[in-house]
Short mmCIF file of C-alpha atoms and ligand atoms in Angstrom, two decimals:
data_model
loop_
_atom_site.label_atom_id
_atom_site.label_comp_id
_atom_site.label_asym_id
_atom_site.label_seq_id
_atom_site.Cartn_x
_atom_site.Cartn_y
_atom_site.Cartn_z
CA UNK A 223 -8.60 -20.79 -17.49
CA UNK A 224 -10.94 -21.19 -14.54
CA UNK A 225 -14.64 -21.15 -15.25
CA UNK A 226 -15.45 -19.59 -11.89
CA UNK A 227 -13.51 -17.85 -9.07
CA UNK A 228 -14.55 -16.82 -5.55
CA UNK A 229 -13.16 -13.54 -4.25
CA UNK A 230 -12.54 -13.72 -0.49
CA UNK A 231 -12.47 -9.98 0.08
CA UNK A 232 -14.47 -6.75 -0.02
CA UNK A 233 -14.18 -3.12 -1.14
CA UNK A 234 -11.99 -1.88 -3.94
CA UNK A 235 -9.82 -4.99 -4.21
CA UNK A 236 -12.84 -7.28 -4.58
CA UNK A 237 -14.05 -5.03 -7.41
CA UNK A 238 -10.58 -5.01 -8.97
CA UNK A 239 -10.46 -8.81 -9.04
CA UNK A 240 -14.05 -9.07 -10.33
CA UNK A 241 -13.10 -6.75 -13.21
CA UNK A 242 -10.11 -8.94 -14.03
CA UNK A 243 -12.32 -12.04 -14.01
CA UNK A 244 -14.99 -10.46 -16.21
CA UNK A 245 -12.52 -9.49 -18.92
CA UNK A 246 -11.22 -13.08 -18.98
CA UNK A 247 -14.73 -14.53 -19.17
CA UNK A 248 -14.44 -15.98 -15.67
CA UNK A 249 -17.56 -16.11 -13.50
CA UNK A 250 -16.98 -14.20 -10.25
CA UNK A 251 -18.45 -15.07 -6.85
CA UNK A 252 -18.40 -12.44 -4.12
CA UNK A 253 -18.68 -13.00 -0.39
CA UNK A 254 -20.10 -10.41 1.96
CA UNK A 255 -20.85 -9.69 5.60
CA UNK A 256 -24.22 -8.44 6.81
CA UNK A 257 -22.81 -4.90 6.76
CA UNK A 258 -21.85 -5.29 3.08
CA UNK A 259 -25.15 -6.73 1.77
CA UNK A 260 -25.63 -3.67 -0.45
CA UNK A 261 -21.94 -3.09 -1.22
CA UNK A 262 -20.74 -2.45 -4.80
CA UNK A 263 -18.65 -5.63 -4.95
CA UNK A 264 -21.75 -7.73 -4.24
CA UNK A 265 -23.65 -6.32 -7.20
CA UNK A 266 -20.63 -6.35 -9.49
CA UNK A 267 -20.06 -10.09 -9.10
CA UNK A 268 -22.01 -12.77 -10.97
CA UNK A 269 -23.06 -14.34 -7.65
CA UNK A 270 -22.68 -13.47 -3.97
CA UNK A 271 -22.75 -15.39 -0.70
CA UNK A 272 -23.42 -14.01 2.77
CA UNK A 273 -20.75 -15.30 5.15
CA UNK A 274 -21.75 -13.75 8.48
CA UNK A 275 -22.03 -10.68 10.70
CA UNK A 276 -20.15 -7.40 10.19
CA UNK A 277 -17.01 -8.06 12.29
CA UNK A 278 -14.37 -9.58 10.01
CA UNK A 279 -13.60 -12.17 12.71
CA UNK A 280 -17.11 -13.51 12.03
CA UNK A 281 -17.07 -13.14 8.24
CA UNK A 282 -14.08 -12.28 6.02
CA UNK A 283 -11.65 -14.13 8.30
CA UNK A 284 -13.67 -17.37 8.42
CA UNK A 285 -11.63 -19.40 5.97
CA UNK A 286 -13.56 -22.65 6.36
CA UNK A 287 -16.89 -20.96 5.72
CA UNK A 288 -15.48 -19.24 2.64
CA UNK A 289 -14.11 -22.53 1.29
CA UNK A 290 -17.53 -24.15 1.82
CA UNK A 291 -19.17 -21.30 -0.08
CA UNK A 292 -16.68 -21.73 -2.94
CA UNK A 293 -17.43 -25.45 -3.22
CA UNK A 294 -21.19 -24.90 -3.01
CA UNK A 295 -21.08 -22.25 -5.74
CA UNK A 296 -18.89 -24.36 -7.99
CA UNK A 297 -15.79 -22.14 -7.88
CA UNK A 298 -12.50 -23.73 -8.92
CA UNK A 299 -10.29 -21.15 -7.27
CA UNK A 300 -10.18 -18.49 -4.54
CA UNK A 301 -8.57 -15.08 -4.88
CA UNK A 302 -7.80 -13.70 -1.38
CA UNK A 303 -7.07 -10.06 -2.33
CA UNK A 304 -4.87 -8.38 0.30
CA UNK A 305 -5.27 -8.34 4.08
CA UNK A 306 -7.77 -10.78 5.64
CA UNK A 307 -6.74 -14.35 4.69
CA UNK A 308 -4.26 -13.45 1.97
CA UNK A 309 -1.07 -14.33 3.86
CA UNK A 310 -2.35 -17.06 6.15
CA UNK A 311 -0.41 -20.22 5.43
CA UNK A 312 -3.19 -22.39 6.88
CA UNK A 313 -5.75 -20.86 4.52
CA UNK A 314 -3.65 -21.41 1.40
CA UNK A 315 -3.19 -25.01 2.56
CA UNK A 316 -6.90 -25.51 3.39
CA UNK A 317 -7.92 -24.19 -0.04
CA UNK A 318 -5.55 -26.65 -1.71
CA UNK A 319 -6.68 -29.52 0.55
CA UNK A 320 -10.29 -28.79 -0.45
CA UNK A 321 -9.31 -29.40 -4.09
CA UNK A 322 -9.41 -25.72 -5.02
CA UNK A 323 -6.69 -23.42 -6.33
CA UNK A 324 -5.36 -20.63 -4.10
CA UNK A 325 -4.64 -17.67 -6.39
CA UNK A 326 -1.36 -16.79 -4.74
CA UNK A 327 1.85 -18.53 -3.73
CA UNK A 328 2.07 -22.09 -2.36
CA UNK A 329 1.46 -22.38 1.41
CA UNK A 330 5.14 -23.38 1.79
CA UNK A 331 6.31 -20.10 0.24
CA UNK A 332 4.05 -18.09 2.56
CA UNK A 333 5.58 -20.00 5.49
CA UNK A 334 9.15 -19.50 4.25
CA UNK A 335 8.67 -15.72 4.14
CA UNK A 336 6.36 -15.44 7.16
CA UNK A 337 9.08 -15.59 9.79
CA UNK A 338 11.37 -12.58 9.33
CA UNK A 339 14.39 -14.38 10.74
CA UNK A 340 13.75 -17.43 8.54
CA UNK A 341 13.40 -15.12 5.52
CA UNK A 342 16.70 -13.41 6.46
CA UNK A 343 18.44 -16.77 6.74
CA UNK A 344 17.06 -17.83 3.36
CA UNK A 345 18.15 -14.51 1.81
CA UNK A 346 21.70 -14.77 3.19
CA UNK A 347 21.99 -18.36 1.91
CA UNK A 348 21.11 -17.14 -1.62
CA UNK A 349 23.36 -14.11 -1.74
CA UNK A 350 20.57 -11.59 -1.19
CA UNK A 351 21.91 -8.59 0.78
CA UNK A 352 20.28 -8.02 4.18
CA UNK A 353 21.00 -5.38 6.82
CA UNK A 354 23.92 -6.45 9.04
CA UNK A 355 22.57 -8.06 12.20
CA UNK A 356 21.57 -11.36 13.74
CA UNK A 357 19.41 -14.12 12.31
CA UNK A 358 19.17 -15.90 15.64
CA UNK A 359 16.78 -14.43 18.20
CA UNK A 360 18.36 -12.81 21.24
CA UNK A 361 18.14 -14.59 24.61
CA UNK A 362 18.36 -11.71 27.10
CA UNK A 363 19.24 -8.04 27.63
CA UNK A 364 22.95 -8.73 28.32
CA UNK A 365 23.24 -10.66 25.07
CA UNK A 366 21.46 -7.79 23.27
CA UNK A 367 23.95 -5.28 24.71
CA UNK A 368 26.88 -7.46 23.62
CA UNK A 369 25.62 -7.80 20.04
CA UNK A 370 24.64 -4.13 19.79
CA UNK A 371 28.13 -2.96 20.70
CA UNK A 372 29.55 -5.40 18.16
CA UNK A 373 27.43 -3.95 15.30
CA UNK A 374 27.61 -0.37 16.68
CA UNK A 375 24.79 2.00 17.60
CA UNK A 376 22.16 2.89 16.51
CA UNK A 377 20.58 -0.56 16.28
CA UNK A 378 17.04 -1.72 15.64
CA UNK A 379 15.32 -4.46 17.63
CA UNK A 380 12.73 -6.36 15.56
CA UNK A 381 10.17 -9.08 16.23
CA UNK A 382 11.10 -12.36 14.51
CA UNK A 383 7.43 -13.09 13.85
CA UNK A 384 6.84 -9.47 12.88
CA UNK A 385 6.66 -7.30 9.84
CA UNK A 386 4.97 -4.00 9.28
CA UNK A 387 6.91 -2.30 12.07
CA UNK A 388 5.24 -3.85 15.13
CA UNK A 389 7.62 -4.72 17.95
CA UNK A 390 10.35 -2.52 16.44
CA UNK A 391 12.59 -0.38 18.69
CA UNK A 392 15.41 1.94 17.67
CA UNK A 393 18.19 1.99 20.25
CA UNK A 394 20.61 4.91 20.04
CA UNK A 395 22.90 4.26 23.02
CA UNK A 396 24.01 1.47 25.36
CA UNK A 397 22.10 2.91 28.34
CA UNK A 398 18.79 2.26 26.52
CA UNK A 399 19.34 -1.28 25.28
CA UNK A 400 18.04 -3.27 28.27
CA UNK A 401 14.75 -1.36 28.60
CA UNK A 402 14.21 -1.36 24.82
CA UNK A 403 14.88 -5.07 24.60
CA UNK A 404 12.24 -5.80 27.27
CA UNK A 405 9.76 -3.45 25.59
CA UNK A 406 10.33 -5.00 22.14
CA UNK A 407 9.80 -8.47 23.62
CA UNK A 408 6.54 -7.48 25.30
CA UNK A 409 5.25 -5.81 22.14
CA UNK A 410 6.22 -8.82 20.03
CA UNK A 411 4.48 -11.18 22.46
CA UNK A 412 1.31 -9.06 22.41
CA UNK A 413 1.21 -8.59 18.66
CA UNK A 414 2.30 -12.04 17.43
CA UNK A 415 2.13 -14.37 20.46
CA UNK A 416 5.87 -14.90 19.98
CA UNK A 417 8.43 -12.85 21.92
CA UNK A 418 11.47 -13.71 19.78
CA UNK A 419 13.43 -10.54 18.97
CA UNK A 420 16.51 -10.05 16.80
CA UNK A 421 18.74 -7.11 16.06
CA UNK A 422 19.90 -5.15 13.01
CA UNK A 423 22.09 -2.14 12.39
CA UNK A 424 19.69 0.83 12.08
CA UNK A 425 19.77 2.44 8.64
CA UNK A 426 19.15 6.21 8.83
CA UNK A 427 16.96 7.95 6.26
CA UNK A 428 16.50 5.19 3.67
CA UNK A 429 13.80 4.93 1.03
CA UNK A 430 11.31 2.08 0.96
CA UNK A 431 11.64 0.60 -2.50
CA UNK A 432 9.92 -2.67 -3.37
CA UNK A 433 10.18 -4.94 -6.40
CA UNK A 434 7.16 -6.66 -7.94
CA UNK A 435 7.79 -10.19 -9.17
CA UNK A 436 5.58 -12.77 -10.85
CA UNK A 437 6.29 -16.41 -11.62
CA UNK A 438 4.48 -19.33 -13.22
CA UNK A 439 4.42 -23.05 -12.40
CA UNK A 440 6.90 -23.80 -15.20
CA UNK A 441 9.91 -22.06 -13.67
CA UNK A 442 9.49 -18.71 -15.42
CA UNK A 443 9.83 -15.69 -13.16
CA UNK A 444 10.34 -12.00 -13.93
CA UNK A 445 10.46 -8.74 -12.01
CA UNK A 446 8.27 -5.82 -13.03
CA UNK A 447 10.49 -3.08 -11.63
CA UNK A 448 10.18 -1.05 -8.48
CA UNK A 449 7.64 0.98 -6.56
CA UNK A 450 8.71 3.87 -4.36
CA UNK A 451 6.67 3.69 -1.14
CA UNK A 452 8.52 6.04 1.19
CA UNK A 453 5.54 8.36 1.80
CA UNK A 454 4.02 6.56 4.75
CA UNK A 455 2.80 7.39 8.23
CA UNK A 456 3.05 4.93 11.11
CA UNK A 457 3.80 2.13 8.64
CA UNK A 458 0.70 2.97 6.58
CA UNK A 459 1.61 3.90 3.03
CA UNK A 460 -0.15 7.02 1.76
CA UNK A 461 1.37 7.55 -1.70
CA UNK A 462 3.18 5.14 -4.00
CA UNK A 463 4.79 5.66 -7.35
CA UNK A 464 6.59 3.83 -10.11
CA UNK A 465 9.35 4.10 -11.04
CA UNK A 466 11.48 5.61 -8.22
CA UNK A 467 13.60 8.73 -8.78
CA UNK A 468 16.35 6.93 -6.86
CA UNK A 469 16.54 3.86 -9.11
CA UNK A 470 18.59 3.87 -12.32
CA UNK A 471 18.04 1.24 -15.02
CA UNK A 472 21.19 -0.52 -13.78
CA UNK A 473 20.03 -0.55 -10.16
CA UNK A 474 16.57 -1.71 -11.29
CA UNK A 475 18.09 -4.67 -13.11
CA UNK A 476 20.25 -5.53 -10.09
CA UNK A 477 17.52 -5.20 -7.45
CA UNK A 478 15.10 -6.99 -9.77
CA UNK A 479 17.45 -9.94 -10.21
CA UNK A 480 17.95 -9.98 -6.42
CA UNK A 481 14.18 -10.07 -5.82
CA UNK A 482 13.76 -12.93 -8.29
CA UNK A 483 16.57 -14.81 -6.52
CA UNK A 484 14.86 -14.35 -3.13
CA UNK A 485 11.49 -15.45 -4.51
CA UNK A 486 12.97 -18.51 -6.24
CA UNK A 487 14.69 -19.47 -2.98
CA UNK A 488 11.25 -19.58 -1.32
CA UNK A 489 9.75 -21.72 -4.11
CA UNK A 490 7.56 -18.81 -5.09
CA UNK A 491 4.84 -18.91 -7.77
CA UNK A 492 2.32 -16.15 -8.66
CA UNK A 493 2.66 -12.42 -7.83
CA UNK A 494 4.70 -11.20 -4.88
CA UNK A 495 6.80 -8.29 -3.71
CA UNK A 496 10.24 -8.01 -2.16
CA UNK A 497 10.65 -5.01 0.15
CA UNK A 498 14.01 -3.27 0.30
CA UNK A 499 15.57 -0.40 2.15
CA UNK A 500 17.50 1.76 -0.30
CA UNK A 501 20.10 3.69 1.68
CA UNK A 502 21.36 7.19 0.81
CA UNK A 503 24.64 5.73 -0.46
CA UNK A 504 22.80 3.54 -3.00
CA UNK A 505 23.22 0.30 -1.08
CA UNK A 506 20.08 -1.79 -0.70
CA UNK A 507 18.93 -4.43 1.76
CA UNK A 508 16.19 -7.04 1.52
CA UNK A 509 13.68 -6.59 4.36
CA UNK A 510 10.80 -8.98 3.80
CA UNK A 511 8.54 -10.43 1.14
CA UNK A 512 4.84 -9.67 0.82
CA UNK A 513 3.29 -12.89 -0.41
CA UNK A 514 0.15 -11.33 -1.90
CA UNK A 515 -1.17 -8.86 -4.45
CA UNK A 516 -0.52 -5.45 -2.90
CA UNK A 517 -2.69 -2.37 -2.56
CA UNK A 518 -0.29 -0.40 -4.75
CA UNK A 519 -0.13 -2.91 -7.63
CA UNK A 520 -1.84 -0.48 -10.08
CA UNK A 521 1.21 1.80 -10.41
CA UNK A 522 3.18 -1.19 -11.69
CA UNK A 523 0.33 -2.11 -14.04
CA UNK A 524 0.28 1.39 -15.51
CA UNK A 525 4.02 1.68 -16.18
CA UNK A 526 4.49 -1.90 -17.45
CA UNK A 527 1.16 -2.36 -19.25
CA UNK A 528 0.80 -5.74 -17.53
CA UNK A 529 -2.51 -6.59 -15.85
CA UNK A 530 -1.28 -8.22 -12.65
CA UNK A 531 -4.65 -9.62 -11.59
CA UNK A 532 -5.24 -11.28 -14.95
CA UNK A 533 -1.74 -12.75 -14.92
CA UNK A 534 -2.35 -14.02 -11.38
CA UNK A 535 -5.41 -15.84 -12.69
CA UNK A 536 -3.54 -17.19 -15.72
CA UNK A 537 -0.52 -18.51 -13.86
CA UNK A 538 -2.72 -19.98 -11.10
CA UNK A 539 -4.62 -21.91 -13.77
CA UNK A 540 -1.33 -23.33 -15.05
CA UNK A 541 -0.61 -21.06 -17.99
CA UNK A 542 2.90 -19.86 -18.80
CA UNK A 543 3.95 -16.23 -18.33
CA UNK A 544 3.37 -14.53 -21.65
CA UNK A 545 6.36 -12.19 -21.43
CA UNK A 546 10.07 -12.34 -20.65
CA UNK A 547 12.33 -10.03 -18.64
CA UNK A 548 13.58 -8.22 -21.74
CA UNK A 549 9.99 -7.32 -22.71
CA UNK A 550 9.58 -5.24 -19.56
CA UNK A 551 10.62 -1.65 -18.95
CA UNK A 552 8.70 1.12 -17.19
CA UNK A 553 7.03 3.65 -19.47
CA UNK A 554 6.21 7.09 -18.07
CA UNK A 555 5.31 7.67 -14.46
CA UNK A 556 2.46 6.39 -12.30
CA UNK A 557 1.36 7.65 -8.89
CA UNK A 558 -1.26 6.45 -6.42
CA UNK A 559 -2.97 8.23 -3.53
CA UNK A 560 -4.79 6.11 -0.98
CA UNK A 561 -8.05 7.91 -0.31
CA UNK A 562 -8.97 7.07 3.26
CA UNK A 563 -11.84 8.07 5.56
CA UNK A 564 -9.46 9.71 8.00
CA UNK A 565 -9.33 13.32 9.11
CA UNK A 566 -5.86 14.76 8.42
CA UNK A 567 -6.70 17.86 10.48
CA UNK A 568 -7.43 15.62 13.47
CA UNK A 569 -4.38 13.33 13.61
CA UNK A 570 -5.93 11.08 10.93
CA UNK A 571 -8.77 10.06 13.20
CA UNK A 572 -11.03 7.56 11.37
CA UNK A 573 -14.22 9.23 10.14
CA UNK A 574 -17.49 7.34 9.76
CA UNK A 575 -20.82 8.09 8.08
CA UNK A 576 -22.79 7.65 4.90
CA UNK A 577 -21.33 8.76 1.56
CA UNK A 578 -23.75 11.58 0.72
CA UNK A 579 -22.14 12.76 -2.50
CA UNK A 580 -19.46 11.42 -4.80
CA UNK A 581 -17.92 13.03 -7.84
CA UNK A 582 -15.14 11.00 -9.40
CA UNK A 583 -12.16 12.41 -11.28
CA UNK A 584 -11.75 11.32 -14.89
CA UNK A 585 -10.03 12.49 -18.06
CA UNK A 586 -6.60 11.62 -19.47
CA UNK A 587 -4.46 9.18 -17.49
CA UNK A 588 -6.78 8.85 -14.49
CA UNK A 589 -7.78 5.55 -12.86
CA UNK A 590 -10.11 5.18 -9.90
CA UNK A 591 -10.02 1.86 -8.03
CA UNK A 592 -12.81 2.45 -5.54
CA UNK A 593 -15.06 0.48 -3.27
CA UNK A 594 -17.69 3.11 -2.47
CA UNK A 595 -20.72 4.77 -4.02
CA UNK A 596 -23.32 7.29 -2.87
CA UNK A 597 -25.14 5.69 0.06
CA UNK A 598 -22.22 3.50 1.19
CA UNK A 599 -21.93 3.32 4.96
CA UNK A 600 -18.36 3.85 6.16
CA UNK A 601 -18.02 2.08 9.52
CA UNK A 602 -15.21 1.16 11.87
CA UNK A 603 -15.57 -2.53 11.01
CA UNK A 604 -13.13 -2.39 8.11
CA UNK A 605 -10.04 -0.63 6.83
CA UNK A 606 -10.50 3.13 6.27
CA UNK A 607 -9.17 2.97 2.70
CA UNK A 608 -12.14 3.92 0.49
CA UNK A 609 -10.41 4.00 -2.85
CA UNK A 610 -7.18 4.55 -4.70
CA UNK A 611 -6.70 7.37 -7.15
CA UNK A 612 -4.02 6.46 -9.67
CA UNK A 613 -2.60 8.53 -12.51
CA UNK A 614 -0.23 7.84 -15.37
CA UNK A 615 1.70 10.52 -17.27
CA UNK A 616 4.84 10.79 -19.42
CA UNK A 617 7.08 11.92 -16.54
CA UNK A 618 7.02 12.59 -12.79
CA UNK A 619 6.32 16.34 -13.01
CA UNK A 620 3.33 15.69 -15.24
CA UNK A 621 2.15 12.84 -12.99
CA UNK A 622 2.21 15.16 -9.96
CA UNK A 623 0.31 17.84 -11.89
CA UNK A 624 -2.19 15.23 -13.13
CA UNK A 625 -2.69 13.87 -9.61
CA UNK A 626 -3.27 17.39 -8.31
CA UNK A 627 -5.80 18.01 -11.07
CA UNK A 628 -7.56 14.68 -10.42
CA UNK A 629 -7.67 15.28 -6.65
CA UNK A 630 -9.16 18.71 -7.25
CA UNK A 631 -11.95 17.09 -9.31
CA UNK A 632 -12.69 14.57 -6.56
CA UNK A 633 -15.56 15.36 -4.19
CA UNK A 634 -16.54 13.00 -1.39
CA UNK A 635 -19.37 14.12 0.89
CA UNK A 636 -20.43 12.55 4.17
CA UNK A 637 -17.08 11.59 5.69
CA UNK A 638 -13.76 13.33 6.23
CA UNK A 639 -11.13 12.09 3.82
CA UNK A 640 -7.42 12.36 3.08
CA UNK A 641 -8.11 14.31 -0.17
CA UNK A 642 -6.96 17.68 1.15
CA UNK A 643 -3.83 16.13 2.65
CA UNK A 644 -2.94 14.56 -0.69
CA UNK A 645 -3.49 17.88 -2.48
CA UNK A 646 -1.03 19.52 -0.11
CA UNK A 647 1.56 16.82 -0.67
CA UNK A 648 1.27 17.39 -4.44
CA UNK A 649 1.98 21.11 -3.76
CA UNK A 650 4.96 20.40 -1.50
CA UNK A 651 8.32 21.48 -2.92
CA UNK A 652 10.29 18.61 -1.38
CA UNK A 653 7.80 16.03 -2.61
CA UNK A 654 7.85 17.57 -6.07
CA UNK A 655 11.63 17.32 -6.06
CA UNK A 656 11.37 13.62 -5.14
CA UNK A 657 13.31 14.30 -1.93
CA UNK A 658 11.45 11.70 0.11
CA UNK A 659 12.50 8.94 2.49
CA UNK A 660 10.69 6.88 5.12
CA UNK A 661 10.77 9.63 7.75
CA UNK A 662 9.83 12.43 5.35
CA UNK A 663 6.08 12.45 5.92
CA UNK A 664 6.23 12.33 9.68
CA UNK A 665 8.70 15.23 9.64
CA UNK A 666 6.51 17.19 7.24
CA UNK A 667 3.12 16.34 8.72
CA UNK A 668 2.61 19.45 10.84
CA UNK A 669 3.00 21.81 7.88
CA UNK A 670 0.94 19.57 5.57
CA UNK A 671 -2.06 19.39 7.90
CA UNK A 672 -2.08 22.96 9.24
CA UNK A 673 -5.21 25.02 8.51
CA UNK A 674 -4.17 27.12 5.52
CA UNK A 675 -1.69 25.97 2.96
CA UNK A 676 -3.40 24.89 -0.23
CA UNK A 677 -3.18 27.03 -3.34
CA UNK A 678 -6.81 27.93 -2.78
CA UNK A 679 -6.12 28.90 0.81
CA UNK A 680 -3.11 31.00 -0.18
CA UNK A 681 -5.12 32.67 -2.94
CA UNK A 682 -7.97 33.51 -0.60
CA UNK A 683 -5.56 34.90 1.98
CA UNK A 684 -3.91 37.06 -0.71
CA UNK A 685 -7.28 38.35 -1.93
CA UNK A 686 -8.43 39.11 1.60
CA UNK A 687 -5.23 41.11 2.19
CA UNK A 688 -5.64 42.94 -1.14
CA UNK A 689 -9.29 43.83 -0.50
CA UNK A 690 -8.44 45.03 2.98
CA UNK A 691 -5.68 47.23 1.51
CA UNK A 692 -8.15 48.56 -1.11
CA UNK A 693 -10.80 49.47 1.43
CA UNK A 694 -8.21 51.14 3.63
CA UNK A 695 -6.42 53.05 0.86
CA UNK A 696 -9.37 53.67 -1.48
CA UNK A 697 -7.32 52.46 -4.51
CA UNK A 698 -7.46 49.18 -6.45
CA UNK A 699 -4.79 46.68 -5.47
CA UNK A 700 -6.09 43.32 -6.79
CA UNK A 701 -5.91 43.06 -10.62
CA UNK A 702 -8.54 41.36 -12.82
CA UNK A 703 -6.65 38.06 -13.03
CA UNK A 704 -6.25 37.90 -9.26
CA UNK A 705 -9.91 38.66 -8.79
CA UNK A 706 -10.98 36.02 -11.28
CA UNK A 707 -8.84 33.21 -9.82
CA UNK A 708 -9.79 34.14 -6.27
CA UNK A 709 -13.46 34.25 -7.22
CA UNK A 710 -13.26 30.76 -8.71
CA UNK A 711 -11.46 29.58 -5.56
CA UNK A 712 -14.31 31.04 -3.50
CA UNK A 713 -16.76 29.28 -5.81
CA UNK A 714 -15.07 25.94 -5.35
CA UNK A 715 -14.96 26.41 -1.58
CA UNK A 716 -18.63 27.41 -1.53
CA UNK A 717 -19.70 24.45 -3.66
CA UNK A 718 -17.78 22.08 -1.40
CA UNK A 719 -19.35 23.65 1.68
CA UNK A 720 -22.86 23.26 0.29
CA UNK A 721 -22.18 19.59 -0.44
CA UNK A 722 -20.97 18.96 3.10
C1 MV4 B 34 14.45 -1.03 9.18
C2 MV4 B 34 14.63 0.37 9.18
C3 MV4 B 34 15.89 0.87 9.36
N1 MV4 B 34 16.93 0.02 9.58
N2 MV4 B 34 15.52 -1.82 9.40
C4 MV4 B 34 9.67 -1.02 9.05
C5 MV4 B 34 8.71 -2.14 8.82
C6 MV4 B 34 9.49 -3.33 8.46
N3 MV4 B 34 9.10 -3.77 7.17
C7 MV4 B 34 10.93 -2.93 8.52
N4 MV4 B 34 10.97 -1.52 8.77
C8 MV4 B 34 12.14 -0.84 8.88
N5 MV4 B 34 13.25 -1.61 9.04
C9 MV4 B 34 16.71 -1.29 9.60
N6 MV4 B 34 17.74 -2.11 9.85
C10 MV4 B 34 13.50 1.16 8.99
C11 MV4 B 34 12.25 0.55 8.85
C12 MV4 B 34 11.16 1.46 8.69
C13 MV4 B 34 10.41 1.48 7.53
C14 MV4 B 34 10.65 0.63 6.48
C15 MV4 B 34 9.87 0.67 5.33
C16 MV4 B 34 8.85 1.61 5.24
C17 MV4 B 34 8.61 2.46 6.27
C18 MV4 B 34 9.37 2.42 7.42
C19 MV4 B 34 9.09 3.31 8.45
C20 MV4 B 34 9.83 3.27 9.58
C21 MV4 B 34 10.86 2.34 9.71
#
């Protein structure tokens, strides 16, 4: 095992990796920008190095400076977390060239999966199902029209260099194809500096299901089952869970084997994730591979009992995977809410300020992976995700109830957060039934972010109506139980108000 590891990240994921290091007896070295000098991850680590001003372009994205810091501090390896430098081929290569270990896949595997068309070609060559479409990029609008009518509308134009939904255009009829093709090209050029666009048949109403894999340097590779990530808004995931209501043990084994095949084809080592669309008819299609530890990795950890960060460290140091495929099956249900500093009532506008109060949920089956404390300054320099609230319970119904309970214990003062939004999702009948797909949230958003709608809100409205009826009729309408629960709802609301 490494003696010492540098963590090239900030916030909750830096803390998560530091915790993994500490339990393995590995010395952790944090890096931080000027804005993060007092951040929790800096104090949690065994050492910390300032790497520049607040903007990430002048700090967390400066790979060379980070590698220098690692060498100076005597680190043997660098964990990139997610975002920032985690999927930059050049960084993985530069770390290796500096004689250090990149705790992630080889640079070549990042490259193989980085181009979406190259990844599609690789998948097809290894019998991994992909959505019908082209692997070559499309030369012009006429060519696009020709191919679209061959596959049949609706079609989806995608950026070859893309991922994450940028440069994507749904085209529903022939009259729209030329304009959409030009728009997709422009967007691709702007976002990736590469205007190559290809085309796929558009799949209506699928789920986003992804498979976690992990492999060692000795040829061992397993899948750790699926995560259901359909609850997302504008390609930002909001809630993830494991397992998925739509995945049977048979389908899990099949999709898992498919993911391992795709990863092996790319020469993959370490932890990674294959993204799939799972269509309504049960067919599934490989979309792309995320060549990093993901935000939502904790739900997999909770249902499999496998500490992904620690296994990343072990396999990166050359150890063998300590478990085989047959050792792994999901136990119970895990769910994660991404707690962001965004205002759901205001179109998820980022909210900034100082954390003035923080009360964290705890109790049975609750995990808080956070990056904030009282006094933390939430700025626009970094991602608005403050923390992840994760629960584990014996089944999905109990996980939803546990998440609702944990969210109701959570108090964050000083910035607007997604807490209320998440509470409402936990109360939503369709969500509770598991009837979710990638368009579900955007369809449901208006009713989830309207002014009244929580249990508390409904209770208060009912009490107000009852009291009005009493005062008008002169008789008692609200019973003792109603009064008591409404009074405690008022109390909660009042306490929250006084904190804000
Ligand atoms: C699709 C699709 C429907 N049909 N491809 C979005 C990001 C990128 N990873 C691929 N994406 C999609 N590709 C075909 N042929 C729908 C999406 C999609 C999506 C996928 C996963 C999670 C959320 C999504 C939201 C909108 C669209």
